[in-house]
């Protein structure tokens, strides 16, 4: 679902980036009001789960791949505003360091995965949770919220792809950016997400949610809202230990994401898009915007580390990404004022 560089026109990227500004402003304001500095590092852990989850690529017939995002999971644990910030920073690290998603399309990727996904997913979760009070009910609500959330995000990405050839093409009618209209982009994006990728999001969300519920229930937002105020720094740090343990296990298994052959739909390089076959026919040309557009050389492209085997490089990339995210949120926490009475 990561929209690469030059698949969207610069004007589309500008509009999507502008749309995210008030969302980020609102999210930052709410997080500053509701999340104390003692629990701010937990946002880094949430972002790390999202980062790692997106490294587990899943293949589907036809040669494309996809992955879970974990936006609804973070929203359930910390609230949708915190999820927006956490996923946005994870996406920024992916784009800058690993070339996963474009810099110009950063606003669009955040709109889909850091705004639509967690807010829609959390909305479905809270709606169902208010009617289903049992433990089984909360897991069903998490499953439904995560499934609807990722599919809502995928639909938005499909629309952003599909509108490009309608608005931006040359005199000969050839698309300048994404060359596939709605009749191709919507089914291509939605079939995978309504099936395997949606199921992967459910499994990832429910599994981690259940793990946190059993090992660190005090970190759950719904439990913290009922908790008394006070300085819980020591308890928060202790409760986070199981989460770091789970992250370590996931990191060891991230090379499984390398088993998926092919490229996610809409993430082909400019050197291969002309050969992509759709409805039995190859595209036959490279859109000018893709061939002549903006390019940023990532330090560790495609989560590879020079001099190491792919599997080792993938693990190292996961470790580097997690470390950066945890450090970023710890630095943010260090700059915050301590609250003596709070709820999350």
Short mmCIF file of C-alpha atoms in Angstrom, two decimals:
data_model
loop_
_atom_site.label_atom_id
_atom_site.label_comp_id
_atom_site.label_asym_id
_atom_site.label_seq_id
_atom_site.Cartn_x
_atom_site.Cartn_y
_atom_site.Cartn_z
CA UNK A 1 0.00 0.00 0.00
CA UNK A 2 3.06 2.23 0.06
CA UNK A 3 2.66 4.59 -2.89
CA UNK A 4 6.11 5.02 -4.46
CA UNK A 5 7.64 8.18 -5.85
CA UNK A 6 6.10 9.61 -9.03
CA UNK A 7 2.96 7.45 -9.14
CA UNK A 8 0.99 10.50 -8.06
CA UNK A 9 1.34 13.91 -9.66
CA UNK A 10 3.10 16.65 -7.68
CA UNK A 11 -0.21 18.50 -7.37
CA UNK A 12 -1.91 15.39 -5.98
CA UNK A 13 0.94 14.93 -3.51
CA UNK A 14 0.62 18.57 -2.47
CA UNK A 15 -3.12 18.23 -1.88
CA UNK A 16 -2.70 15.05 0.15
CA UNK A 17 0.12 16.56 2.18
CA UNK A 18 -1.97 19.66 2.88
CA UNK A 19 -4.87 17.45 3.95
CA UNK A 20 -2.66 15.79 6.54
CA UNK A 21 -1.45 19.02 8.17
CA UNK A 22 -4.61 19.67 10.24
CA UNK A 23 -4.74 15.95 11.10
CA UNK A 24 -1.18 16.02 12.44
CA UNK A 25 -1.82 19.28 14.32
CA UNK A 26 -4.91 17.79 15.97
CA UNK A 27 -3.16 14.49 16.76
CA UNK A 28 -0.11 16.18 18.28
CA UNK A 29 -2.32 18.42 20.41
CA UNK A 30 -4.37 15.48 21.70
CA UNK A 31 -1.33 13.33 22.38
CA UNK A 32 0.30 16.17 24.34
CA UNK A 33 -2.88 16.52 26.40
CA UNK A 34 -3.60 12.84 26.99
CA UNK A 35 -0.31 10.93 26.93
CA UNK A 36 2.14 11.61 29.80
CA UNK A 37 5.87 11.54 29.19
CA UNK A 38 6.12 8.27 31.14
CA UNK A 39 4.07 6.52 28.48
CA UNK A 40 5.41 8.35 25.44
CA UNK A 41 8.03 5.62 24.76
CA UNK A 42 5.11 3.25 24.34
CA UNK A 43 4.25 5.13 21.14
CA UNK A 44 7.69 4.18 19.88
CA UNK A 45 6.95 0.54 20.65
CA UNK A 46 3.61 0.83 18.85
CA UNK A 47 5.33 2.39 15.84
CA UNK A 48 7.88 -0.43 15.95
CA UNK A 49 5.12 -3.05 15.80
CA UNK A 50 3.67 -1.30 12.76
CA UNK A 51 7.11 -1.05 11.16
CA UNK A 52 7.84 -4.75 11.67
CA UNK A 53 4.33 -5.81 10.62
CA UNK A 54 4.81 -4.06 7.28
CA UNK A 55 7.95 -6.13 6.63
CA UNK A 56 5.99 -9.42 6.57
CA UNK A 57 5.05 -9.47 2.89
CA UNK A 58 2.35 -11.93 1.83
CA UNK A 59 2.07 -13.18 -1.77
CA UNK A 60 -1.20 -13.60 -3.66
CA UNK A 61 -1.80 -15.30 -7.03
CA UNK A 62 -0.79 -13.02 -9.87
CA UNK A 63 2.65 -12.17 -8.52
CA UNK A 64 1.82 -9.28 -6.18
CA UNK A 65 2.32 -8.95 -2.44
CA UNK A 66 0.91 -7.05 0.52
CA UNK A 67 1.22 -6.76 4.29
CA UNK A 68 -0.45 -5.83 7.55
CA UNK A 69 -0.08 -2.27 8.90
CA UNK A 70 -1.16 -2.40 12.54
CA UNK A 71 -2.77 1.04 12.65
CA UNK A 72 -5.94 -0.17 14.34
CA UNK A 73 -3.84 -2.13 16.84
CA UNK A 74 -2.00 1.02 17.96
CA UNK A 75 -5.30 2.92 18.09
CA UNK A 76 -6.76 0.29 20.41
CA UNK A 77 -3.68 0.33 22.63
CA UNK A 78 -3.06 4.08 22.73
CA UNK A 79 -5.88 5.87 20.93
CA UNK A 80 -6.30 6.91 17.27
CA UNK A 81 -4.42 10.19 17.66
CA UNK A 82 -1.38 8.41 19.06
CA UNK A 83 -1.70 5.83 16.27
CA UNK A 84 -1.68 8.62 13.68
CA UNK A 85 1.60 10.00 15.02
CA UNK A 86 3.21 6.58 15.49
CA UNK A 87 2.36 5.30 12.00
CA UNK A 88 3.33 8.61 10.38
CA UNK A 89 6.80 8.49 11.90
CA UNK A 90 7.17 4.81 10.97
CA UNK A 91 6.25 5.67 7.37
CA UNK A 92 8.76 8.54 7.38
CA UNK A 93 11.57 6.25 8.52
CA UNK A 94 10.60 3.70 5.87
CA UNK A 95 10.62 6.30 3.11
CA UNK A 96 13.84 8.09 4.08
CA UNK A 97 15.98 5.14 5.12
CA UNK A 98 14.63 2.16 3.20
CA UNK A 99 12.96 3.66 0.14
CA UNK A 100 9.63 2.04 1.06
CA UNK A 101 7.11 4.64 -0.08
CA UNK A 102 7.90 7.99 -1.67
CA UNK A 103 8.92 11.28 -0.12
CA UNK A 104 6.61 13.30 -2.36
CA UNK A 105 3.80 10.79 -1.71
CA UNK A 106 4.44 10.78 2.05
CA UNK A 107 1.30 12.82 2.71
CA UNK A 108 -0.83 10.41 0.66
CA UNK A 109 0.63 7.36 2.41
CA UNK A 110 0.00 8.96 5.79
CA UNK A 111 -3.54 9.91 4.77
CA UNK A 112 -4.27 6.27 3.92
CA UNK A 113 -2.36 4.38 6.61
CA UNK A 114 -1.95 6.88 9.46
CA UNK A 115 -5.31 8.68 9.20
CA UNK A 116 -8.01 6.65 7.45
CA UNK A 117 -6.85 3.25 8.73
CA UNK A 118 -6.53 3.91 12.50
CA UNK A 119 -9.47 6.31 12.81
CA UNK A 120 -11.89 4.14 10.83
CA UNK A 121 -10.60 0.97 12.48
CA UNK A 122 -10.88 2.46 15.96
CA UNK A 123 -14.35 3.81 15.19
CA UNK A 124 -15.57 0.32 14.25
CA UNK A 125 -13.83 -1.16 17.30
CA UNK A 126 -15.42 1.27 19.77
CA UNK A 127 -18.85 0.88 18.17
CA UNK A 128 -18.77 -2.90 18.52
CA UNK A 129 -17.00 -2.82 21.90
CA UNK A 130 -19.81 -0.73 23.38
CA UNK A 131 -22.20 -3.56 22.51
CA UNK A 132 -19.93 -6.54 23.20
CA UNK A 133 -18.47 -6.43 26.71
CA UNK A 134 -16.90 -9.88 26.94
CA UNK A 135 -13.29 -10.77 26.17
CA UNK A 136 -14.48 -12.60 23.07
CA UNK A 137 -16.37 -9.47 22.10
CA UNK A 138 -13.34 -7.23 22.38
CA UNK A 139 -11.31 -9.51 20.12
CA UNK A 140 -14.14 -9.66 17.59
CA UNK A 141 -14.33 -5.86 17.68
CA UNK A 142 -10.56 -5.61 17.15
CA UNK A 143 -10.75 -8.04 14.24
CA UNK A 144 -13.62 -6.19 12.57
CA UNK A 145 -12.04 -2.78 13.14
CA UNK A 146 -8.67 -3.82 11.74
CA UNK A 147 -10.28 -5.46 8.69
CA UNK A 148 -12.48 -2.49 7.84
CA UNK A 149 -9.66 -0.04 8.56
CA UNK A 150 -7.11 -1.58 6.21
CA UNK A 151 -9.68 -1.97 3.45
CA UNK A 152 -10.77 1.65 3.81
CA UNK A 153 -7.12 2.67 3.47
CA UNK A 154 -6.65 0.41 0.45
CA UNK A 155 -9.72 1.92 -1.22
CA UNK A 156 -8.37 5.44 -0.72
CA UNK A 157 -5.06 4.40 -2.28
CA UNK A 158 -6.94 2.84 -5.21
CA UNK A 159 -8.81 6.11 -5.81
CA UNK A 160 -5.59 8.11 -5.64
CA UNK A 161 -4.02 5.77 -8.20
CA UNK A 162 -7.08 5.61 -10.42
CA UNK A 163 -7.63 9.34 -10.78
CA UNK A 164 -4.14 9.96 -12.17
CA UNK A 165 -4.66 8.89 -15.83
CA UNK A 166 -7.92 10.83 -15.93
CA UNK A 167 -6.29 14.09 -14.90
CA UNK A 168 -2.69 13.80 -16.06
CA UNK A 169 -1.81 12.57 -19.54
CA UNK A 170 0.03 13.79 -22.63
CA UNK A 171 -1.35 14.75 -26.04
CA UNK A 172 -1.20 11.13 -27.17
CA UNK A 173 -3.33 10.06 -24.20
CA UNK A 174 -0.52 8.29 -22.38
CA UNK A 175 -0.60 8.68 -18.62
CA UNK A 176 2.12 10.79 -17.02
CA UNK A 177 1.96 9.04 -13.65
CA UNK A 178 0.00 5.95 -12.56
CA UNK A 179 -1.38 4.61 -15.86
CA UNK A 180 -4.28 2.56 -14.46
CA UNK A 181 -7.76 4.01 -14.09
CA UNK A 182 -10.44 3.08 -11.57
CA UNK A 183 -11.50 -0.03 -13.49
CA UNK A 184 -8.06 -1.50 -12.82
CA UNK A 185 -6.83 0.20 -9.64
CA UNK A 186 -9.87 -0.50 -7.46
CA UNK A 187 -10.19 -4.27 -8.08
CA UNK A 188 -6.40 -4.69 -8.09
CA UNK A 189 -6.06 -3.05 -4.68
CA UNK A 190 -9.22 -4.38 -3.11
CA UNK A 191 -9.10 -8.08 -4.05
CA UNK A 192 -5.88 -8.63 -2.08
CA UNK A 193 -6.98 -6.54 0.89
CA UNK A 194 -10.45 -8.03 1.10
CA UNK A 195 -8.86 -11.46 1.24
CA UNK A 196 -5.33 -12.33 2.41
CA UNK A 197 -4.05 -8.89 3.45
CA UNK A 198 -7.20 -8.19 5.45
CA UNK A 199 -6.88 -11.56 7.16
CA UNK A 200 -3.22 -10.82 7.91
CA UNK A 201 -4.26 -7.51 9.51
CA UNK A 202 -6.81 -9.33 11.65
CA UNK A 203 -4.31 -11.95 12.81
CA UNK A 204 -1.61 -9.39 13.56
CA UNK A 205 -3.98 -7.07 15.43
CA UNK A 206 -5.79 -9.69 17.48
CA UNK A 207 -2.61 -11.65 18.32
CA UNK A 208 -0.71 -8.63 19.64
CA UNK A 209 -3.81 -7.25 21.35
CA UNK A 210 -4.34 -10.57 23.15
CA UNK A 211 -0.66 -10.68 24.12
CA UNK A 212 -0.77 -7.19 25.62
CA UNK A 213 -4.08 -7.94 27.37
CA UNK A 214 -2.51 -10.91 29.11
CA UNK A 215 1.00 -9.63 29.83
CA UNK A 216 0.56 -5.87 30.29
CA UNK A 217 -3.15 -5.01 30.67
CA UNK A 218 -2.30 -1.73 32.40
CA UNK A 219 -0.93 -0.38 29.14
CA UNK A 220 -4.28 -0.70 27.36
CA UNK A 221 -5.97 2.62 26.82
CA UNK A 222 -9.35 1.33 27.98
CA UNK A 223 -7.83 0.19 31.27
CA UNK A 224 -5.77 3.35 31.76
CA UNK A 225 -8.91 5.46 31.35
CA UNK A 226 -10.31 3.73 34.41
CA UNK A 227 -7.09 3.83 36.41
CA UNK A 228 -6.29 6.30 39.16
CA UNK A 229 -3.77 9.03 38.43
CA UNK A 230 -0.25 9.02 39.75
CA UNK A 231 3.30 8.43 38.70
CA UNK A 232 3.36 5.03 36.98
CA UNK A 233 6.75 5.39 35.31
CA UNK A 234 8.21 2.32 36.99
CA UNK A 235 5.19 0.17 36.28
CA UNK A 236 5.05 1.32 32.65
CA UNK A 237 8.69 0.40 32.09
CA UNK A 238 8.17 -3.01 33.70
CA UNK A 239 5.03 -3.65 31.65
CA UNK A 240 6.84 -2.86 28.41
CA UNK A 241 9.36 -5.67 28.86
CA UNK A 242 7.05 -8.34 27.40
CA UNK A 243 6.42 -6.09 24.40
CA UNK A 244 10.14 -5.80 23.69
CA UNK A 245 10.34 -9.58 24.00
CA UNK A 246 7.58 -10.02 21.43
CA UNK A 247 9.27 -7.50 19.12
CA UNK A 248 12.51 -9.47 19.38
CA UNK A 249 10.70 -12.66 18.35
CA UNK A 250 9.05 -10.91 15.40
CA UNK A 251 12.40 -9.51 14.27
CA UNK A 252 13.87 -13.01 14.12
CA UNK A 253 11.05 -14.07 11.82
CA UNK A 254 10.98 -11.03 9.48
CA UNK A 255 13.01 -12.86 6.79
CA UNK A 256 9.78 -14.77 6.11
CA UNK A 257 8.73 -11.59 4.32
CA UNK A 258 11.43 -12.29 1.72
CA UNK A 259 9.68 -15.50 0.67
CA UNK A 260 6.96 -13.49 -1.07
CA UNK A 261 7.87 -13.21 -4.72
CA UNK A 262 6.80 -10.27 -6.85
CA UNK A 263 6.04 -6.63 -6.18
CA UNK A 264 3.04 -5.09 -4.48
CA UNK A 265 0.52 -3.70 -6.95
CA UNK A 266 1.35 -0.11 -7.83
CA UNK A 267 4.91 -0.29 -6.49
CA UNK A 268 6.79 -1.30 -9.63
CA UNK A 269 9.95 0.47 -10.65
CA UNK A 270 10.08 2.66 -13.75
CA UNK A 271 12.19 -0.03 -15.41
CA UNK A 272 9.48 -2.70 -15.13
CA UNK A 273 6.10 -1.01 -15.37
CA UNK A 274 6.01 -1.09 -19.18
CA UNK A 275 6.08 -4.91 -19.03
CA UNK A 276 3.28 -5.26 -16.49
CA UNK A 277 0.42 -7.23 -18.02
CA UNK A 278 -3.13 -6.15 -17.19
CA UNK A 279 -6.20 -7.76 -18.75
CA UNK A 280 -3.92 -9.81 -20.96
CA UNK A 281 -1.98 -6.84 -22.36
CA UNK A 282 1.32 -5.25 -21.37
CA UNK A 283 1.29 -1.51 -20.72
CA UNK A 284 3.93 -0.99 -23.41
CA UNK A 285 5.31 2.35 -22.25
CA UNK A 286 6.80 4.07 -19.22
CA UNK A 287 4.85 7.12 -17.99
CA UNK A 288 7.02 10.21 -18.34
CA UNK A 289 6.50 11.22 -14.74
CA UNK A 290 7.93 7.90 -13.59
CA UNK A 291 10.95 7.97 -15.86
CA UNK A 292 11.82 11.64 -15.35
CA UNK A 293 10.44 12.28 -11.88
CA UNK A 294 11.96 12.91 -8.47
CA UNK A 295 14.26 10.25 -7.06
CA UNK A 296 15.86 9.84 -3.64
CA UNK A 297 18.56 7.24 -3.10
CA UNK A 298 17.72 5.35 0.08
CA UNK A 299 20.55 4.39 2.42
CA UNK A 300 19.29 0.81 2.81
CA UNK A 301 17.01 0.24 -0.21
CA UNK A 302 14.45 -2.54 0.12
CA UNK A 303 15.69 -3.31 3.65
CA UNK A 304 19.02 -4.62 2.39
CA UNK A 305 22.39 -4.07 4.05
CA UNK A 306 25.47 -4.10 1.78
CA UNK A 307 27.79 -7.02 2.47
CA UNK A 308 25.17 -9.16 4.22
CA UNK A 309 22.87 -11.91 2.95
CA UNK A 310 19.30 -10.80 2.29
CA UNK A 311 17.91 -12.51 5.40
CA UNK A 312 20.55 -10.98 7.68
CA UNK A 313 20.09 -7.58 6.06
CA UNK A 314 16.35 -7.81 6.59
CA UNK A 315 16.84 -8.55 10.29
CA UNK A 316 19.39 -5.75 10.66
CA UNK A 317 17.00 -3.35 8.91
CA UNK A 318 14.25 -4.30 11.34
CA UNK A 319 16.58 -3.72 14.30
CA UNK A 320 17.70 -0.36 12.90
CA UNK A 321 14.13 0.76 12.24
CA UNK A 322 12.93 -0.26 15.70
CA UNK A 323 15.90 1.40 17.39
CA UNK A 324 15.32 4.68 15.56
CA UNK A 325 11.62 4.71 16.40
CA UNK A 326 12.18 3.93 20.08
CA UNK A 327 14.91 6.60 20.31
CA UNK A 328 12.75 9.22 18.56
CA UNK A 329 9.88 8.78 21.01
CA UNK A 330 12.22 8.67 24.00
CA UNK A 331 13.67 11.99 22.86
CA UNK A 332 10.16 13.38 22.53
CA UNK A 333 9.38 12.15 26.05
CA UNK A 334 12.56 13.79 27.37
CA UNK A 335 11.37 17.16 26.06
CA UNK A 336 7.93 16.86 27.64
CA UNK A 337 6.90 18.17 31.02
CA UNK A 338 6.01 15.63 33.71
CA UNK A 339 2.35 15.37 34.62
CA UNK A 340 1.51 14.45 38.17
CA UNK A 341 -2.11 13.58 37.44
CA UNK A 342 -3.05 12.00 34.16
CA UNK A 343 -5.00 9.43 32.31
CA UNK A 344 -4.31 7.88 28.92
#
